[in-house]
């Protein structure tokens, strides 16, 4: 079951990066939940806008998907808030998005969010929080985070 979820996440990432909607439709079929279809549509649109460099439109679509409970969109939105893609970074909103994705996401999505949250704290010079969230990412299966944790101990 965990391998199926990893394959699902990989297919989604590939579909988003390559702009191919075929794999995305398969992922949509595998998702469950009341608003999954609508959330995925917004997530997919957000990826399309993001690839074209239309960041405010991407953020709008990711926000819609996040409100429908899509943790992948929450990670994407957190990434946008922590960068300068929407103007001045909004770390408070980024942290909220990442933590929400950690609570609601699959282990793979949660690990990604925890790792991104750790990096956000590292960039702020908050070493203790950086290591806390990096350890959490490692515990959730992020191999890069595992290596960082191993070398820091």
PDB file of C-alpha atoms in Angstrom:
ATOM      1  CA  UNK A   1       0.000   0.000   0.000  1.00  0.00           C
ATOM      2  CA  UNK A   2       2.853   2.408   0.832  1.00  0.00           C
ATOM      3  CA  UNK A   3       4.553   1.590  -2.482  1.00  0.00           C
ATOM      4  CA  UNK A   4       1.296   2.316  -4.295  1.00  0.00           C
ATOM      5  CA  UNK A   5       1.140   5.733  -2.613  1.00  0.00           C
ATOM      6  CA  UNK A   6       4.772   6.443  -3.540  1.00  0.00           C
ATOM      7  CA  UNK A   7       4.022   5.490  -7.136  1.00  0.00           C
ATOM      8  CA  UNK A   8       0.976   7.748  -7.021  1.00  0.00           C
ATOM      9  CA  UNK A   9       3.032  10.681  -5.703  1.00  0.00           C
ATOM     10  CA  UNK A  10       5.739  10.077  -8.305  1.00  0.00           C
ATOM     11  CA  UNK A  11       3.202   9.929 -11.124  1.00  0.00           C
ATOM     12  CA  UNK A  12       1.648  13.167  -9.916  1.00  0.00           C
ATOM     13  CA  UNK A  13       4.998  14.932  -9.662  1.00  0.00           C
ATOM     14  CA  UNK A  14       5.958  13.731 -13.115  1.00  0.00           C
ATOM     15  CA  UNK A  15       2.620  14.814 -14.542  1.00  0.00           C
ATOM     16  CA  UNK A  16       2.964  18.224 -12.955  1.00  0.00           C
ATOM     17  CA  UNK A  17       6.576  18.754 -14.046  1.00  0.00           C
ATOM     18  CA  UNK A  18       6.048  17.490 -17.575  1.00  0.00           C
ATOM     19  CA  UNK A  19       2.643  19.079 -17.955  1.00  0.00           C
ATOM     20  CA  UNK A  20       1.101  15.760 -18.931  1.00  0.00           C
ATOM     21  CA  UNK A  21      -2.468  15.387 -17.838  1.00  0.00           C
ATOM     22  CA  UNK A  22      -2.759  11.675 -18.623  1.00  0.00           C
ATOM     23  CA  UNK A  23      -0.984  10.461 -15.456  1.00  0.00           C
ATOM     24  CA  UNK A  24      -2.852  13.128 -13.498  1.00  0.00           C
ATOM     25  CA  UNK A  25      -6.179  11.667 -14.538  1.00  0.00           C
ATOM     26  CA  UNK A  26      -5.077   8.274 -13.238  1.00  0.00           C
ATOM     27  CA  UNK A  27      -4.124   9.841  -9.917  1.00  0.00           C
ATOM     28  CA  UNK A  28      -7.482  11.557  -9.773  1.00  0.00           C
ATOM     29  CA  UNK A  29      -9.181   8.193 -10.166  1.00  0.00           C
ATOM     30  CA  UNK A  30      -7.168   6.773  -7.258  1.00  0.00           C
ATOM     31  CA  UNK A  31      -7.874   9.612  -4.843  1.00  0.00           C
ATOM     32  CA  UNK A  32     -10.770   9.295  -2.445  1.00  0.00           C
ATOM     33  CA  UNK A  33     -12.850  11.801  -0.533  1.00  0.00           C
ATOM     34  CA  UNK A  34     -15.773  14.089  -1.071  1.00  0.00           C
ATOM     35  CA  UNK A  35     -13.895  16.915  -2.789  1.00  0.00           C
ATOM     36  CA  UNK A  36     -10.973  14.980  -4.269  1.00  0.00           C
ATOM     37  CA  UNK A  37     -11.918  15.550  -7.918  1.00  0.00           C
ATOM     38  CA  UNK A  38     -12.338  19.298  -7.508  1.00  0.00           C
ATOM     39  CA  UNK A  39      -9.214  19.589  -5.362  1.00  0.00           C
ATOM     40  CA  UNK A  40      -7.158  17.732  -7.929  1.00  0.00           C
ATOM     41  CA  UNK A  41      -8.474  19.938 -10.752  1.00  0.00           C
ATOM     42  CA  UNK A  42      -7.353  23.043  -8.861  1.00  0.00           C
ATOM     43  CA  UNK A  43      -4.002  21.437  -8.047  1.00  0.00           C
ATOM     44  CA  UNK A  44      -3.480  20.543 -11.691  1.00  0.00           C
ATOM     45  CA  UNK A  45      -4.410  24.074 -12.832  1.00  0.00           C
ATOM     46  CA  UNK A  46      -2.047  25.497 -10.229  1.00  0.00           C
ATOM     47  CA  UNK A  47       0.812  23.388 -11.582  1.00  0.00           C
ATOM     48  CA  UNK A  48       0.041  24.576 -15.110  1.00  0.00           C
ATOM     49  CA  UNK A  49       0.066  28.232 -14.034  1.00  0.00           C
ATOM     50  CA  UNK A  50       3.249  27.692 -12.020  1.00  0.00           C
ATOM     51  CA  UNK A  51       5.063  26.144 -14.980  1.00  0.00           C
ATOM     52  CA  UNK A  52       4.174  29.220 -17.051  1.00  0.00           C
ATOM     53  CA  UNK A  53       5.497  31.545 -14.340  1.00  0.00           C
ATOM     54  CA  UNK A  54       2.016  32.868 -13.506  1.00  0.00           C
ATOM     55  CA  UNK A  55       2.588  32.684  -9.775  1.00  0.00           C
ATOM     56  CA  UNK A  56      -0.414  34.611  -8.453  1.00  0.00           C
ATOM     57  CA  UNK A  57      -2.758  32.477 -10.553  1.00  0.00           C
ATOM     58  CA  UNK A  58      -0.929  29.338  -9.381  1.00  0.00           C
ATOM     59  CA  UNK A  59      -1.278  30.424  -5.749  1.00  0.00           C
ATOM     60  CA  UNK A  60      -4.999  31.058  -6.262  1.00  0.00           C
ATOM     61  CA  UNK A  61      -5.512  27.523  -7.599  1.00  0.00           C
ATOM     62  CA  UNK A  62      -3.297  25.949  -4.932  1.00  0.00           C
ATOM     63  CA  UNK A  63      -5.305  27.840  -2.282  1.00  0.00           C
ATOM     64  CA  UNK A  64      -8.551  26.464  -3.669  1.00  0.00           C
ATOM     65  CA  UNK A  65      -7.166  22.928  -3.668  1.00  0.00           C
ATOM     66  CA  UNK A  66      -5.772  23.398  -0.145  1.00  0.00           C
ATOM     67  CA  UNK A  67      -9.165  24.573   1.137  1.00  0.00           C
ATOM     68  CA  UNK A  68     -10.605  21.342  -0.269  1.00  0.00           C
ATOM     69  CA  UNK A  69      -8.066  19.393   1.805  1.00  0.00           C
ATOM     70  CA  UNK A  70      -5.313  18.678  -0.727  1.00  0.00           C
ATOM     71  CA  UNK A  71      -2.012  18.389   1.199  1.00  0.00           C
ATOM     72  CA  UNK A  72       0.104  18.502  -1.984  1.00  0.00           C
ATOM     73  CA  UNK A  73      -1.375  21.917  -2.739  1.00  0.00           C
ATOM     74  CA  UNK A  74      -0.613  22.994   0.812  1.00  0.00           C
ATOM     75  CA  UNK A  75       3.057  22.089   0.288  1.00  0.00           C
ATOM     76  CA  UNK A  76       3.144  23.969  -3.021  1.00  0.00           C
ATOM     77  CA  UNK A  77       1.513  26.983  -1.439  1.00  0.00           C
ATOM     78  CA  UNK A  78       3.944  26.832   1.489  1.00  0.00           C
ATOM     79  CA  UNK A  79       6.825  26.816  -0.978  1.00  0.00           C
ATOM     80  CA  UNK A  80       5.444  29.883  -2.710  1.00  0.00           C
ATOM     81  CA  UNK A  81       4.889  31.742   0.575  1.00  0.00           C
ATOM     82  CA  UNK A  82       8.417  30.954   1.776  1.00  0.00           C
ATOM     83  CA  UNK A  83       9.983  32.235  -1.448  1.00  0.00           C
ATOM     84  CA  UNK A  84       9.662  35.565  -3.183  1.00  0.00           C
ATOM     85  CA  UNK A  85       7.372  34.244  -5.924  1.00  0.00           C
ATOM     86  CA  UNK A  86       4.411  36.125  -4.441  1.00  0.00           C
ATOM     87  CA  UNK A  87       6.358  39.224  -3.470  1.00  0.00           C
ATOM     88  CA  UNK A  88       7.677  39.451   0.063  1.00  0.00           C
ATOM     89  CA  UNK A  89       7.903  36.021   1.707  1.00  0.00           C
ATOM     90  CA  UNK A  90       5.188  35.316   4.271  1.00  0.00           C
ATOM     91  CA  UNK A  91       6.812  32.845   6.636  1.00  0.00           C
ATOM     92  CA  UNK A  92       3.796  32.661   8.956  1.00  0.00           C
ATOM     93  CA  UNK A  93       1.577  31.473   6.098  1.00  0.00           C
ATOM     94  CA  UNK A  94       4.290  29.111   4.820  1.00  0.00           C
ATOM     95  CA  UNK A  95       4.614  27.487   8.257  1.00  0.00           C
ATOM     96  CA  UNK A  96       0.829  27.118   8.501  1.00  0.00           C
ATOM     97  CA  UNK A  97       0.668  25.436   5.072  1.00  0.00           C
ATOM     98  CA  UNK A  98       3.543  23.064   5.805  1.00  0.00           C
ATOM     99  CA  UNK A  99       2.159  22.031   9.200  1.00  0.00           C
ATOM    100  CA  UNK A 100      -1.271  21.477   7.711  1.00  0.00           C
ATOM    101  CA  UNK A 101       0.231  19.237   5.010  1.00  0.00           C
ATOM    102  CA  UNK A 102       2.188  17.315   7.646  1.00  0.00           C
ATOM    103  CA  UNK A 103      -1.029  16.637   9.589  1.00  0.00           C
ATOM    104  CA  UNK A 104      -3.173  15.725   6.580  1.00  0.00           C
ATOM    105  CA  UNK A 105      -0.784  14.280   4.023  1.00  0.00           C
ATOM    106  CA  UNK A 106       0.426  10.845   3.141  1.00  0.00           C
ATOM    107  CA  UNK A 107       3.811   9.936   4.649  1.00  0.00           C
ATOM    108  CA  UNK A 108       5.544  11.062   1.461  1.00  0.00           C
ATOM    109  CA  UNK A 109       3.739  14.413   1.335  1.00  0.00           C
ATOM    110  CA  UNK A 110       4.204  14.923   5.083  1.00  0.00           C
ATOM    111  CA  UNK A 111       7.936  14.163   4.784  1.00  0.00           C
ATOM    112  CA  UNK A 112       8.249  16.685   1.973  1.00  0.00           C
ATOM    113  CA  UNK A 113       6.401  19.326   3.995  1.00  0.00           C
ATOM    114  CA  UNK A 114       8.499  18.631   7.114  1.00  0.00           C
ATOM    115  CA  UNK A 115      11.716  18.910   5.124  1.00  0.00           C
ATOM    116  CA  UNK A 116      10.588  22.183   3.545  1.00  0.00           C
ATOM    117  CA  UNK A 117       9.588  23.506   6.958  1.00  0.00           C
ATOM    118  CA  UNK A 118      13.019  22.558   8.307  1.00  0.00           C
ATOM    119  CA  UNK A 119      14.728  24.436   5.483  1.00  0.00           C
ATOM    120  CA  UNK A 120      12.507  27.453   6.123  1.00  0.00           C
ATOM    121  CA  UNK A 121      13.637  27.485   9.759  1.00  0.00           C
ATOM    122  CA  UNK A 122      17.272  27.004   8.724  1.00  0.00           C
ATOM    123  CA  UNK A 123      17.011  30.044   6.452  1.00  0.00           C
ATOM    124  CA  UNK A 124      15.669  32.014   9.423  1.00  0.00           C
ATOM    125  CA  UNK A 125      18.656  30.929  11.534  1.00  0.00           C
ATOM    126  CA  UNK A 126      16.488  28.809  13.854  1.00  0.00           C
ATOM    127  CA  UNK A 127      18.814  25.830  14.202  1.00  0.00           C
ATOM    128  CA  UNK A 128      16.839  23.990  16.897  1.00  0.00           C
ATOM    129  CA  UNK A 129      13.620  24.080  14.855  1.00  0.00           C
ATOM    130  CA  UNK A 130      15.567  23.149  11.727  1.00  0.00           C
ATOM    131  CA  UNK A 131      16.830  19.940  13.342  1.00  0.00           C
ATOM    132  CA  UNK A 132      13.469  19.173  14.956  1.00  0.00           C
ATOM    133  CA  UNK A 133      11.647  19.245  11.595  1.00  0.00           C
ATOM    134  CA  UNK A 134      14.500  17.566   9.724  1.00  0.00           C
ATOM    135  CA  UNK A 135      14.298  14.679  12.209  1.00  0.00           C
ATOM    136  CA  UNK A 136      10.549  14.557  11.656  1.00  0.00           C
ATOM    137  CA  UNK A 137      11.091  14.437   7.876  1.00  0.00           C
ATOM    138  CA  UNK A 138      13.591  11.614   8.351  1.00  0.00           C
ATOM    139  CA  UNK A 139      11.131   9.705  10.561  1.00  0.00           C
ATOM    140  CA  UNK A 140       8.530  10.071   7.805  1.00  0.00           C
ATOM    141  CA  UNK A 141      10.903   8.512   5.275  1.00  0.00           C
ATOM    142  CA  UNK A 142      12.738  11.413   3.613  1.00  0.00           C
ATOM    143  CA  UNK A 143      16.087   9.852   2.682  1.00  0.00           C
ATOM    144  CA  UNK A 144      17.863  13.193   2.256  1.00  0.00           C
ATOM    145  CA  UNK A 145      16.671  14.237   5.698  1.00  0.00           C
ATOM    146  CA  UNK A 146      17.927  10.913   7.108  1.00  0.00           C
ATOM    147  CA  UNK A 147      21.411  11.657   5.739  1.00  0.00           C
ATOM    148  CA  UNK A 148      21.374  15.160   7.223  1.00  0.00           C
ATOM    149  CA  UNK A 149      20.278  13.853  10.603  1.00  0.00           C
ATOM    150  CA  UNK A 150      22.916  11.084  10.562  1.00  0.00           C
ATOM    151  CA  UNK A 151      25.757  13.488   9.770  1.00  0.00           C
ATOM    152  CA  UNK A 152      24.638  16.044  12.364  1.00  0.00           C
ATOM    153  CA  UNK A 153      24.574  13.644  15.316  1.00  0.00           C
TER     154      UNK A 153
END
